[in-house]
């Protein structure tokens, strides 16, 4: 039986203010074509369908079209809610949608109620385990403490108990949305730390044949039977080196992973993280390959250049972020603000401020003259006010 494992669509999310809805629509096109081309038996969506609890209408419309297209294929889809989703909103109409072969699992109470599919080798039970907020479900699951490991472990105990009642040889898959130990995070995932403990061991999924995970945006293998598909699109520059894919998983007769193939998803535009002095970035022929990329630039000029964003955009028109990290910048000494100012004149403090906001370099003669004139005017005004009280 073949499964297409996806997650973290984040419909409605932008990339540094760039609207990604068109790219997300292309991913849905790709998803449908992949299901058709590879004769997939079921689609798994492991959470974070939307980017926020109340998504924009355009994202809801894309989601609606995706469900209709998946239902038209006649291929079952199992989908869980993630920590970005509103479980209750995503789950509205789940009973009716279920009849169309779209199985939404957003209620933790139903985690041990699987979608059961069958092939020539028997049944496959697919359990949807939505994102569990420990403080909200601890009592419901009878968990020993408020932690991700405790509530996931309690939920998996229910799943294993249900699996034990099924026909011998029943194969099993769990969809879950969590941070599993050994996974590599990126900058675009929302922190799910609770009580200082966010990661759960992969062993929590022992007893099932495959755990289809969501939450981390990089495609990765925690173990042969525990994998993240990652997000289909990059949502931060920390994902510049990611290869965005979905997992095509073939489950064998005895529940073994007979095949695991990464299917590349469409890339709307490559990402580039450039660092160096402005003139070097503008002239270096090695950067020609990045001229059509979304660019994150970090300038290391000792003195902040004039109009850097416009000059960068002349070569890299899709520059989205600009940061400064001047070469030779002195680290903070740890001294208090008062200690750093002690014994310094107003003029010296102002000149230091100019150097700070510029990112390095001292105020020039003209700037010092302007500052000196300003201080002279203030002192003259103070003197005048004092004299005429």
Short mmCIF file of C-alpha atoms in Angstrom, two decimals:
data_model
loop_
_atom_site.label_atom_id
_atom_site.label_comp_id
_atom_site.label_asym_id
_atom_site.label_seq_id
_atom_site.Cartn_x
_atom_site.Cartn_y
_atom_site.Cartn_z
CA UNK A 1 0.00 0.00 0.00
CA UNK A 2 1.41 3.39 -1.04
CA UNK A 3 1.06 6.52 1.07
CA UNK A 4 2.01 10.09 0.22
CA UNK A 5 3.17 11.70 3.48
CA UNK A 6 2.95 15.52 3.60
CA UNK A 7 2.64 18.14 6.33
CA UNK A 8 2.97 21.82 7.20
CA UNK A 9 1.22 23.36 4.22
CA UNK A 10 0.75 26.60 6.20
CA UNK A 11 -1.84 27.90 3.76
CA UNK A 12 -2.05 31.68 3.98
CA UNK A 13 1.53 32.21 5.09
CA UNK A 14 3.73 34.85 3.47
CA UNK A 15 7.50 34.84 3.05
CA UNK A 16 8.85 38.15 4.35
CA UNK A 17 5.68 39.87 3.11
CA UNK A 18 5.74 38.04 -0.25
CA UNK A 19 2.35 36.40 -0.87
CA UNK A 20 2.86 32.65 -1.33
CA UNK A 21 -0.71 31.70 -2.20
CA UNK A 22 0.18 31.16 -5.86
CA UNK A 23 3.10 28.91 -4.90
CA UNK A 24 0.87 27.00 -2.49
CA UNK A 25 -1.69 26.50 -5.28
CA UNK A 26 1.09 25.08 -7.47
CA UNK A 27 1.95 22.67 -4.67
CA UNK A 28 -1.66 21.47 -4.56
CA UNK A 29 -1.50 20.92 -8.34
CA UNK A 30 1.70 18.94 -7.83
CA UNK A 31 0.16 16.94 -4.98
CA UNK A 32 -2.84 15.89 -7.06
CA UNK A 33 -0.64 14.97 -10.04
CA UNK A 34 1.72 12.95 -7.79
CA UNK A 35 -1.20 10.99 -6.35
CA UNK A 36 -2.43 10.24 -9.84
CA UNK A 37 0.98 9.45 -11.39
CA UNK A 38 2.19 7.16 -8.59
CA UNK A 39 -1.21 5.52 -7.99
CA UNK A 40 -1.12 6.48 -4.33
CA UNK A 41 -3.54 4.63 -2.05
CA UNK A 42 -3.87 7.36 0.61
CA UNK A 43 -2.65 10.89 1.34
CA UNK A 44 -1.40 11.75 4.84
CA UNK A 45 -1.33 15.39 6.01
CA UNK A 46 0.40 15.62 9.40
CA UNK A 47 -0.84 18.98 10.64
CA UNK A 48 -0.44 22.74 10.17
CA UNK A 49 -2.76 22.84 7.21
CA UNK A 50 -3.21 26.57 7.83
CA UNK A 51 -0.67 29.06 9.11
CA UNK A 52 -2.92 30.50 11.80
CA UNK A 53 -6.07 29.72 13.69
CA UNK A 54 -8.20 32.18 11.70
CA UNK A 55 -6.82 31.98 8.15
CA UNK A 56 -7.57 34.49 5.39
CA UNK A 57 -10.45 33.71 3.07
CA UNK A 58 -8.08 33.09 0.15
CA UNK A 59 -6.37 30.31 2.13
CA UNK A 60 -9.71 28.75 3.05
CA UNK A 61 -10.75 28.78 -0.61
CA UNK A 62 -7.50 27.04 -1.62
CA UNK A 63 -8.03 24.44 1.10
CA UNK A 64 -11.58 23.88 -0.11
CA UNK A 65 -10.41 23.36 -3.70
CA UNK A 66 -7.70 20.96 -2.50
CA UNK A 67 -10.25 18.82 -0.63
CA UNK A 68 -12.56 18.69 -3.64
CA UNK A 69 -9.74 17.65 -5.94
CA UNK A 70 -8.49 14.96 -3.55
CA UNK A 71 -12.04 13.64 -3.11
CA UNK A 72 -12.52 13.56 -6.91
CA UNK A 73 -9.49 11.28 -7.19
CA UNK A 74 -11.25 8.72 -5.02
CA UNK A 75 -8.09 8.40 -2.91
CA UNK A 76 -8.60 8.60 0.90
CA UNK A 77 -6.96 11.51 2.70
CA UNK A 78 -6.22 11.49 6.43
CA UNK A 79 -5.50 14.93 7.89
CA UNK A 80 -4.76 16.07 11.44
CA UNK A 81 -4.62 19.54 13.00
CA UNK A 82 -1.28 21.04 14.03
CA UNK A 83 -0.29 23.68 16.55
CA UNK A 84 -0.92 26.48 14.00
CA UNK A 85 -4.44 25.25 13.22
CA UNK A 86 -7.62 25.83 15.16
CA UNK A 87 -8.62 22.21 15.71
CA UNK A 88 -12.29 23.08 16.14
CA UNK A 89 -12.46 25.23 13.01
CA UNK A 90 -10.54 22.74 10.90
CA UNK A 91 -12.76 19.93 12.14
CA UNK A 92 -16.08 21.59 11.27
CA UNK A 93 -18.08 19.25 9.06
CA UNK A 94 -15.68 16.35 9.61
CA UNK A 95 -18.53 13.84 9.77
CA UNK A 96 -19.93 14.89 6.41
CA UNK A 97 -16.52 15.28 4.76
CA UNK A 98 -15.63 11.79 5.98
CA UNK A 99 -18.19 10.37 3.55
CA UNK A 100 -16.20 11.86 0.66
CA UNK A 101 -13.05 10.05 1.77
CA UNK A 102 -11.47 13.06 3.52
CA UNK A 103 -10.87 12.00 7.11
CA UNK A 104 -10.22 14.93 9.46
CA UNK A 105 -8.80 14.02 12.86
CA UNK A 106 -8.84 17.12 15.05
CA UNK A 107 -10.41 15.84 18.30
CA UNK A 108 -7.90 14.19 20.68
CA UNK A 109 -10.70 11.97 22.04
CA UNK A 110 -10.87 10.19 18.68
CA UNK A 111 -7.18 9.37 18.39
CA UNK A 112 -7.80 5.62 18.84
CA UNK A 113 -10.55 5.55 16.20
CA UNK A 114 -8.63 4.72 13.01
CA UNK A 115 -9.40 5.00 9.34
CA UNK A 116 -9.14 1.39 8.16
CA UNK A 117 -8.04 0.67 4.61
CA UNK A 118 -7.46 -2.73 3.02
CA UNK A 119 -5.33 -4.27 0.30
CA UNK A 120 -4.61 -7.86 -0.74
CA UNK A 121 -2.54 -8.37 2.41
CA UNK A 122 -5.24 -7.24 4.85
CA UNK A 123 -6.09 -4.14 6.85
CA UNK A 124 -4.08 -1.01 7.51
CA UNK A 125 -5.26 1.10 10.47
CA UNK A 126 -4.43 4.82 10.17
CA UNK A 127 -4.59 6.71 13.47
CA UNK A 128 -4.77 10.51 13.41
CA UNK A 129 -3.19 12.05 16.49
CA UNK A 130 -3.75 15.85 16.34
CA UNK A 131 -1.44 18.28 18.07
CA UNK A 132 -1.90 17.86 21.81
CA UNK A 133 -1.57 20.87 24.08
CA UNK A 134 -0.40 19.20 27.33
CA UNK A 135 -2.19 21.55 29.73
CA UNK A 136 -5.51 21.01 27.93
CA UNK A 137 -5.46 17.21 27.53
CA UNK A 138 -3.49 15.97 30.54
CA UNK A 139 -6.57 15.04 32.55
CA UNK A 140 -8.44 13.72 29.52
CA UNK A 141 -5.66 11.21 28.84
CA UNK A 142 -4.78 10.57 32.47
CA UNK A 143 -1.19 11.66 31.85
CA UNK A 144 1.14 11.77 34.82
CA UNK A 145 2.36 15.32 34.19
CA UNK A 146 1.98 18.31 31.91
CA UNK A 147 4.48 17.54 29.14
CA UNK A 148 4.44 16.58 25.48
CA UNK A 149 6.05 13.24 26.23
CA UNK A 150 3.47 12.38 28.89
CA UNK A 151 0.37 13.22 26.82
CA UNK A 152 1.73 11.69 23.61
CA UNK A 153 2.66 8.55 25.52
CA UNK A 154 -0.84 8.31 27.01
CA UNK A 155 -2.43 8.82 23.60
CA UNK A 156 -0.18 6.17 22.05
CA UNK A 157 -1.17 3.76 24.83
CA UNK A 158 -4.78 4.13 23.66
CA UNK A 159 -3.75 3.54 20.06
CA UNK A 160 -1.76 0.42 20.93
CA UNK A 161 -4.69 -0.87 22.99
CA UNK A 162 -7.04 -0.45 20.03
CA UNK A 163 -4.56 -2.07 17.66
CA UNK A 164 -4.34 -5.08 19.96
CA UNK A 165 -8.06 -5.75 19.46
CA UNK A 166 -7.77 -5.91 15.68
CA UNK A 167 -7.17 -8.91 13.44
CA UNK A 168 -3.67 -10.39 13.66
CA UNK A 169 -1.41 -8.90 11.02
CA UNK A 170 -3.20 -5.54 10.92
CA UNK A 171 -0.64 -2.96 9.87
CA UNK A 172 -0.63 0.51 11.43
CA UNK A 173 0.27 4.12 10.72
CA UNK A 174 0.12 7.08 13.10
CA UNK A 175 -0.01 10.73 12.03
CA UNK A 176 1.34 13.06 14.72
CA UNK A 177 2.42 16.67 15.10
CA UNK A 178 5.31 16.97 17.53
CA UNK A 179 9.00 17.74 18.02
CA UNK A 180 10.75 14.37 18.21
CA UNK A 181 14.25 14.06 19.66
CA UNK A 182 16.85 14.05 16.91
CA UNK A 183 14.87 16.31 14.60
CA UNK A 184 16.51 19.43 13.18
CA UNK A 185 14.47 22.61 13.62
CA UNK A 186 14.47 25.77 11.48
CA UNK A 187 13.47 29.37 12.21
CA UNK A 188 9.94 29.09 10.86
CA UNK A 189 8.39 26.63 13.31
CA UNK A 190 6.42 28.02 16.21
CA UNK A 191 7.93 27.02 19.54
CA UNK A 192 5.89 24.38 21.37
CA UNK A 193 7.96 24.36 24.53
CA UNK A 194 5.99 23.53 27.65
CA UNK A 195 7.68 23.46 31.03
CA UNK A 196 11.07 23.56 29.35
CA UNK A 197 10.51 20.15 27.73
CA UNK A 198 9.47 20.17 24.09
CA UNK A 199 11.07 17.13 22.45
CA UNK A 200 9.68 13.62 22.79
CA UNK A 201 11.66 10.42 22.17
CA UNK A 202 10.99 8.46 18.99
CA UNK A 203 10.31 5.43 21.18
CA UNK A 204 6.92 6.94 22.05
CA UNK A 205 5.78 5.60 18.65
CA UNK A 206 6.90 2.01 19.30
CA UNK A 207 4.34 -0.59 18.29
CA UNK A 208 3.21 0.99 15.02
CA UNK A 209 4.64 0.37 11.58
CA UNK A 210 5.06 4.00 10.50
CA UNK A 211 4.85 7.41 12.18
CA UNK A 212 4.10 10.22 9.71
CA UNK A 213 5.26 13.35 11.51
CA UNK A 214 4.61 17.05 11.07
CA UNK A 215 5.89 20.24 12.72
CA UNK A 216 9.56 20.40 11.65
CA UNK A 217 9.97 21.98 8.23
CA UNK A 218 12.95 19.94 7.04
CA UNK A 219 12.36 16.53 5.48
CA UNK A 220 14.21 14.07 7.70
CA UNK A 221 14.39 10.49 8.86
CA UNK A 222 14.44 10.01 12.63
CA UNK A 223 14.34 6.25 12.14
CA UNK A 224 13.28 3.90 9.37
CA UNK A 225 9.70 4.01 10.67
CA UNK A 226 9.64 7.59 12.00
CA UNK A 227 9.92 10.41 9.46
CA UNK A 228 9.15 14.08 8.87
CA UNK A 229 8.00 15.09 5.42
CA UNK A 230 8.83 18.75 6.08
CA UNK A 231 6.99 21.72 4.62
CA UNK A 232 6.41 21.77 0.85
CA UNK A 233 7.73 25.36 0.65
CA UNK A 234 10.47 27.25 2.45
CA UNK A 235 9.10 29.63 5.07
CA UNK A 236 12.38 31.10 6.40
CA UNK A 237 15.89 31.73 5.13
CA UNK A 238 17.11 29.07 7.57
CA UNK A 239 15.60 26.62 5.06
CA UNK A 240 17.80 27.85 2.19
CA UNK A 241 19.60 24.51 2.00
CA UNK A 242 16.48 22.37 2.36
CA UNK A 243 15.37 20.08 -0.43
CA UNK A 244 11.58 20.39 -0.25
CA UNK A 245 9.83 17.07 -0.80
CA UNK A 246 7.06 14.72 0.23
CA UNK A 247 7.57 11.08 1.22
CA UNK A 248 6.17 8.31 -0.96
CA UNK A 249 6.04 5.37 1.42
CA UNK A 250 5.22 1.79 0.45
CA UNK A 251 4.13 -0.42 3.33
CA UNK A 252 4.89 -4.09 2.80
CA UNK A 253 2.94 -7.24 3.57
CA UNK A 254 4.24 -7.51 7.15
CA UNK A 255 4.29 -3.78 7.86
CA UNK A 256 7.88 -3.29 6.74
CA UNK A 257 8.89 -0.14 4.84
CA UNK A 258 9.21 -1.72 1.40
CA UNK A 259 10.15 1.59 -0.25
CA UNK A 260 10.64 5.24 0.73
CA UNK A 261 11.08 7.84 -2.00
CA UNK A 262 11.34 11.61 -1.77
CA UNK A 263 9.22 13.44 -4.34
CA UNK A 264 10.45 16.98 -5.02
CA UNK A 265 7.89 19.77 -4.70
CA UNK A 266 7.82 22.89 -6.94
CA UNK A 267 10.22 25.68 -5.92
CA UNK A 268 8.77 29.16 -6.60
CA UNK A 269 12.15 30.86 -6.19
CA UNK A 270 15.47 29.77 -4.73
CA UNK A 271 16.81 31.30 -1.49
CA UNK A 272 20.24 32.86 -1.02
CA UNK A 273 21.95 34.01 2.17
CA UNK A 274 24.71 36.45 1.15
CA UNK A 275 27.32 37.93 3.46
CA UNK A 276 30.13 40.37 2.80
CA UNK A 277 30.96 43.97 2.00
CA UNK A 278 28.45 45.71 -0.22
CA UNK A 279 30.84 46.33 -3.12
CA UNK A 280 31.95 42.69 -3.06
CA UNK A 281 28.35 41.48 -3.22
CA UNK A 282 27.63 43.83 -6.13
CA UNK A 283 30.71 42.87 -8.17
CA UNK A 284 31.50 39.21 -7.39
CA UNK A 285 30.60 37.12 -10.48
CA UNK A 286 30.05 34.09 -8.22
CA UNK A 287 26.79 35.70 -7.07
CA UNK A 288 25.32 35.81 -10.57
CA UNK A 289 23.46 32.57 -9.84
CA UNK A 290 21.59 34.37 -7.04
CA UNK A 291 20.37 37.34 -9.05
CA UNK A 292 16.87 35.91 -9.40
CA UNK A 293 16.72 34.45 -5.88
CA UNK A 294 15.04 35.74 -2.75
CA UNK A 295 18.02 37.22 -0.93
CA UNK A 296 18.92 37.71 2.72
CA UNK A 297 21.96 40.00 2.79
CA UNK A 298 24.26 40.66 5.74
CA UNK A 299 26.69 43.52 5.14
CA UNK A 300 30.04 43.45 6.92
CA UNK A 301 31.31 46.91 5.87
CA UNK A 302 33.08 48.63 8.79
CA UNK A 303 30.96 51.73 8.04
CA UNK A 304 27.34 51.45 6.99
CA UNK A 305 27.17 52.21 3.24
CA UNK A 306 24.83 54.81 1.78
CA UNK A 307 21.48 53.56 0.46
CA UNK A 308 22.45 49.86 0.70
CA UNK A 309 19.03 48.35 0.01
CA UNK A 310 18.50 50.21 -3.26
CA UNK A 311 22.01 49.36 -4.43
CA UNK A 312 21.55 45.68 -3.59
CA UNK A 313 18.17 45.62 -5.35
CA UNK A 314 19.80 46.87 -8.54
CA UNK A 315 21.59 43.52 -8.82
CA UNK A 316 19.34 41.36 -6.64
CA UNK A 317 15.80 42.67 -7.25
CA UNK A 318 14.27 40.14 -4.87
CA UNK A 319 16.28 41.16 -1.80
CA UNK A 320 13.92 40.75 1.15
CA UNK A 321 16.02 41.31 4.27
CA UNK A 322 19.09 43.36 5.08
CA UNK A 323 21.24 43.14 8.21
CA UNK A 324 24.55 44.67 9.33
CA UNK A 325 27.41 42.92 11.08
CA UNK A 326 30.41 45.26 10.74
CA UNK A 327 33.88 43.75 10.61
CA UNK A 328 35.88 44.45 13.75
CA UNK A 329 32.87 45.47 15.79
CA UNK A 330 33.73 45.49 19.47
CA UNK A 331 31.71 43.21 21.69
CA UNK A 332 29.80 44.64 24.62
CA UNK A 333 32.02 44.85 27.70
CA UNK A 334 29.23 44.13 30.15
CA UNK A 335 29.69 47.51 31.80
CA UNK A 336 26.56 49.38 32.78
CA UNK A 337 25.28 52.29 30.70
CA UNK A 338 26.32 54.75 33.41
CA UNK A 339 29.83 53.25 33.56
CA UNK A 340 30.25 53.52 29.80
CA UNK A 341 29.26 57.22 29.87
CA UNK A 342 31.33 58.17 32.91
CA UNK A 343 33.83 60.95 32.16
CA UNK A 344 32.63 61.45 28.57
CA UNK A 345 31.38 64.78 27.24
CA UNK A 346 28.03 65.28 25.55
CA UNK A 347 29.89 65.75 22.26
CA UNK A 348 31.74 62.43 22.63
CA UNK A 349 28.55 60.57 23.54
CA UNK A 350 26.76 61.99 20.49
CA UNK A 351 29.66 61.06 18.20
CA UNK A 352 29.61 57.52 19.60
CA UNK A 353 25.89 57.35 18.83
CA UNK A 354 26.53 58.36 15.22
CA UNK A 355 29.13 55.59 14.92
CA UNK A 356 26.74 53.06 16.50
CA UNK A 357 23.77 53.70 14.22
CA UNK A 358 26.05 53.77 11.19
CA UNK A 359 27.47 50.36 12.15
CA UNK A 360 31.03 51.58 12.61
CA UNK A 361 33.31 54.49 11.73
CA UNK A 362 33.59 57.84 13.43
CA UNK A 363 31.69 61.06 12.78
CA UNK A 364 33.46 63.16 10.15
CA UNK A 365 34.44 66.83 10.48
CA UNK A 366 31.16 68.15 9.06
CA UNK A 367 29.10 65.93 11.38
CA UNK A 368 31.16 66.92 14.40
CA UNK A 369 30.62 70.56 13.51
CA UNK A 370 26.84 70.07 13.27
CA UNK A 371 26.79 68.30 16.65
CA UNK A 372 29.00 70.97 18.24
CA UNK A 373 26.73 73.70 16.89
CA UNK A 374 23.65 71.96 18.27
CA UNK A 375 25.19 71.64 21.73
CA UNK A 376 26.34 75.27 21.65
CA UNK A 377 22.79 76.38 20.76
CA UNK A 378 21.31 74.30 23.60
CA UNK A 379 23.79 75.68 26.10
CA UNK A 380 23.12 79.24 24.92
CA UNK A 381 19.38 78.68 25.22
CA UNK A 382 19.76 77.19 28.71
CA UNK A 383 21.88 80.19 29.74
CA UNK A 384 19.33 82.63 28.36
CA UNK A 385 16.47 80.89 30.21
CA UNK A 386 18.46 80.89 33.44
CA UNK A 387 19.28 84.60 33.14
CA UNK A 388 15.67 85.66 32.48
CA UNK A 389 13.93 83.67 35.21
#
